[in-house]
Coordinates of C-alpha atoms in Angstrom, one line a residue:
M13 CA 0.0 0.0 0.0
R14 CA 1.2 3.5 -0.9
A15 CA 0.4 6.7 0.9
L16 CA 1.3 10.1 -0.7
I17 CA 1.6 13.1 1.7
V18 CA 1.2 16.5 -0.1
R19 CA 2.1 19.3 2.1
G20 CA 2.9 23.0 1.8
G21 CA 0.9 26.2 1.7
W22 CA 0.6 28.7 4.6
E23 CA 3.3 28.0 7.1
G24 CA 1.2 29.0 10.0
H25 CA -0.3 25.5 10.0
E26 CA 3.0 23.9 10.2
P27 CA 2.5 21.4 7.3
V28 CA 5.8 19.7 7.7
A29 CA 5.7 19.3 11.5
C30 CA 2.1 18.1 11.4
T31 CA 2.3 15.6 8.7
E32 CA 5.5 14.2 10.2
M33 CA 3.5 13.4 13.3
F34 CA 1.5 10.7 11.2
R35 CA 4.4 9.2 9.0
E36 CA 5.4 6.5 11.5
F37 CA 1.8 5.7 12.2
L38 CA 1.2 5.2 8.4
T39 CA 4.3 3.0 7.9
G40 CA 3.4 1.1 10.9
N41 CA 0.0 0.2 9.3
G42 CA 1.6 -1.0 6.2
F43 CA 1.9 2.0 4.0
T44 CA 4.9 3.0 2.0
V45 CA 5.0 6.8 2.4
R46 CA 6.1 9.3 -0.2
V47 CA 6.1 13.0 0.4
A48 CA 5.3 15.7 -2.3
E49 CA 5.9 19.4 -1.7
S50 CA 4.5 20.6 -5.0
L51 CA 0.8 20.5 -6.1
D52 CA 2.2 19.4 -9.5
V53 CA 2.2 15.9 -8.1
Y54 CA -1.5 15.8 -8.9
T55 CA -0.8 16.3 -12.6
D56 CA 1.6 13.3 -12.7
P57 CA -0.2 9.9 -13.4
A58 CA 3.1 8.0 -12.6
A59 CA 3.4 9.7 -9.3
L60 CA -0.3 9.0 -8.3
A61 CA -0.2 5.4 -9.6
G62 CA -0.7 3.0 -6.8
A63 CA -1.3 5.8 -4.2
G64 CA -4.3 4.3 -2.3
L65 CA -4.3 7.2 0.2
I66 CA -3.5 10.9 -0.3
V67 CA -3.0 12.9 2.9
Q68 CA -3.2 16.6 2.0
C69 CA -2.0 19.5 4.4
W70 CA -1.8 22.5 2.1
T71 CA -3.6 25.6 3.3
G72 CA -4.4 28.4 0.7
A73 CA -3.8 26.3 -2.4
R74 CA -4.9 27.8 -5.8
F75 CA -5.2 24.6 -7.9
T76 CA -4.7 24.8 -11.6
S77 CA -7.4 23.0 -13.5
E78 CA -4.8 20.2 -14.4
Q79 CA -4.0 19.8 -10.7
E80 CA -7.6 19.7 -9.6
N81 CA -8.6 17.5 -12.3
G82 CA -5.9 15.0 -11.7
L83 CA -6.6 14.8 -7.9
V84 CA -10.3 14.6 -8.2
R85 CA -10.1 12.0 -11.0
H86 CA -7.6 9.9 -8.8
I87 CA -9.9 9.9 -5.9
R88 CA -13.2 9.2 -7.8
S89 CA -11.4 6.2 -9.3
G90 CA -11.0 4.7 -5.8
A91 CA -8.3 6.3 -3.8
G92 CA -8.7 7.7 -0.3
F93 CA -8.2 11.5 0.4
A94 CA -7.8 12.7 4.0
G95 CA -6.7 15.7 5.9
W96 CA -7.4 18.1 8.8
H97 CA -8.0 21.7 9.4
G98 CA -7.2 24.3 6.9
G99 CA -4.9 22.0 5.0
I100 CA -8.0 20.3 3.6
I101 CA -10.9 22.8 3.9
A102 CA -9.3 26.2 3.8
T103 CA -7.9 25.7 0.4
G104 CA -9.0 25.4 -3.2
Y105 CA -11.8 27.9 -2.8
E106 CA -12.0 28.6 -6.6
S107 CA -12.0 24.8 -7.5
E108 CA -15.6 23.6 -7.9
H109 CA -14.8 19.9 -8.2
Y110 CA -12.5 19.9 -5.3
Q111 CA -15.0 21.6 -3.1
F112 CA -17.7 19.1 -4.1
M113 CA -15.3 16.3 -3.4
V114 CA -14.3 17.4 0.1
G115 CA -17.8 18.4 1.1
G116 CA -17.0 21.4 3.2
R117 CA -15.1 24.8 3.3
F118 CA -13.9 26.9 6.1
V119 CA -15.8 30.3 6.7
G120 CA -14.4 31.5 10.0
H121 CA -13.4 30.9 13.6
P122 CA -15.1 33.5 15.9
G123 CA -12.8 34.4 18.8
G124 CA -9.7 32.6 17.5
F125 CA -8.6 30.1 20.0
V126 CA -11.5 29.4 22.4
D127 CA -12.6 26.6 24.7
Y128 CA -15.4 24.3 23.3
T129 CA -16.7 20.8 23.3
V130 CA -16.4 18.3 20.6
D131 CA -19.4 15.7 20.7
I132 CA -19.4 12.3 19.1
A133 CA -22.3 11.8 16.7
G134 CA -23.6 8.4 15.9
E135 CA -21.5 5.2 15.7
H136 CA -18.6 4.8 13.4
P137 CA -15.3 2.9 13.7
V138 CA -13.4 6.2 13.5
T139 CA -15.1 7.4 16.8
A140 CA -15.8 4.0 18.5
G141 CA -15.3 4.3 22.3
L142 CA -14.7 8.0 22.2
E143 CA -16.8 10.4 24.4
S144 CA -17.2 14.2 24.2
F145 CA -14.1 16.1 24.9
R146 CA -12.9 19.6 25.5
V147 CA -10.5 21.4 23.4
H148 CA -8.8 24.8 23.3
T149 CA -8.3 25.8 19.6
E150 CA -10.0 27.4 16.7
Q151 CA -13.7 26.5 16.4
Y152 CA -14.3 26.1 12.7
F153 CA -17.5 27.4 11.2
C154 CA -17.9 25.8 7.8
H155 CA -20.2 25.6 4.9
V156 CA -20.9 21.9 4.5
D157 CA -22.6 19.5 2.2
P158 CA -25.8 18.1 3.8
T159 CA -25.1 14.6 2.6
L160 CA -21.9 14.1 4.7
E161 CA -21.7 11.3 7.2
V162 CA -20.9 13.3 10.4
L163 CA -18.8 11.7 13.0
A164 CA -18.3 14.6 15.4
T165 CA -19.8 18.0 16.0
T166 CA -19.5 21.3 18.0
T167 CA -22.3 23.7 19.0
F168 CA -21.6 27.4 18.7
T169 CA -22.8 29.7 21.5
G170 CA -23.1 32.9 19.5
D171 CA -20.3 34.5 21.6
H172 CA -17.0 36.0 20.4
G173 CA -18.9 38.7 18.3
A174 CA -20.7 36.2 16.2
P175 CA -24.3 36.0 17.7
E176 CA -25.5 34.6 14.3
T177 CA -23.9 31.4 15.1
A178 CA -25.8 30.8 18.4
G179 CA -27.1 27.1 18.3
A180 CA -25.4 26.2 15.2
V181 CA -24.4 22.5 15.3
M182 CA -21.3 22.2 13.0
P183 CA -19.5 19.1 11.9
V184 CA -16.1 18.6 13.3
A185 CA -15.2 15.3 11.5
W186 CA -16.9 13.6 8.6
T187 CA -16.6 10.9 6.0
R188 CA -17.8 11.0 2.5
R189 CA -17.9 8.6 -0.5
F190 CA -16.9 10.2 -3.8
G191 CA -17.2 7.9 -6.7
A192 CA -15.3 4.8 -5.8
G193 CA -13.1 6.8 -3.4
R194 CA -13.3 7.8 0.4
V195 CA -12.9 11.3 1.8
F196 CA -12.2 12.0 5.6
V197 CA -12.0 15.4 7.1
C198 CA -11.3 16.6 10.6
T199 CA -11.5 20.4 11.3
L200 CA -9.3 20.1 14.4
G201 CA -5.5 20.4 13.9
H202 CA -4.3 23.9 13.9
G203 CA -0.8 22.8 14.8
P204 CA 1.1 20.0 16.6
A205 CA -0.2 20.8 20.0
D206 CA -3.8 20.4 18.8
L207 CA -3.0 17.1 16.9
A208 CA -1.4 15.8 20.1
V209 CA -4.8 15.9 22.0
P210 CA -5.5 12.1 22.4
Q211 CA -9.0 12.1 21.1
T212 CA -8.1 14.4 18.2
R213 CA -5.2 12.2 17.3
T214 CA -7.3 9.0 17.6
I215 CA -9.9 10.5 15.3
I216 CA -7.5 11.5 12.6
E217 CA -5.4 8.3 12.8
R218 CA -8.5 6.2 12.4
G219 CA -9.8 8.6 9.5
L220 CA -6.6 8.0 7.6
L221 CA -7.0 4.2 7.8
W222 CA -10.7 4.5 7.0
A223 CA -9.9 6.7 3.9
G224 CA -7.1 4.2 3.0
G225 CA -9.5 1.4 3.1
I226 CA -8.1 -0.5 6.2
I227 CA -11.0 0.4 8.4
R228 CA -14.4 -0.7 7.1
C229 CA -17.9 -0.1 8.4
G230 CA -20.5 -2.6 7.0
G231 CA -23.4 -0.7 8.5
C232 CA -22.3 2.8 7.4
A233 CA -23.8 4.8 4.6
G234 CA -22.4 3.6 1.1
E235 CA -20.2 0.9 2.7
S236 CA -20.3 -2.4 1.2
G237 CA -17.8 -4.3 3.4

């Protein structure tokens, strides 16, 4: 099995440090890991060939049509696509097909770093055994596709100068089937400290395995095994 880590973009999200936190985990679960630091990798069929999982951490990407089409085509054909925070949903805003594939886009985080609760939603192998937990980080308000399989949520209070958000229940982690491919997104993960929170790390690690086809859920929407 091959995993391709694609990292770069805004350095504030520490794409190198954050992705390195998961390299050993991936290799320990049977993946051969390759790293690309250019979005042009999405235009190279030879580089994508055999990559059953793409882990992207690239905030602020402006995909060319060739990059977007190469990535979307590869995932639709059966590969997995996974990531966290701005590296997957604060990127590619102008790219319609990318946005549709991912199923959500970052809008804002009222108050910056704040205390809030993450609640587990429903039953899924990615969140099995986890309970609600507290975090101190950015609370992402997103625009999301209503067909997502939501794994975790957070409820906005309307504080921090954003009264319009009061009562909004926002997805924090979700999965999505895209053609024959699998997409996993977690809005947590601003930097290494956030990714080191045990529940956050567990959700992301399991999400990577789900997107890579190692974890399966026979009872989940769109799952066949």
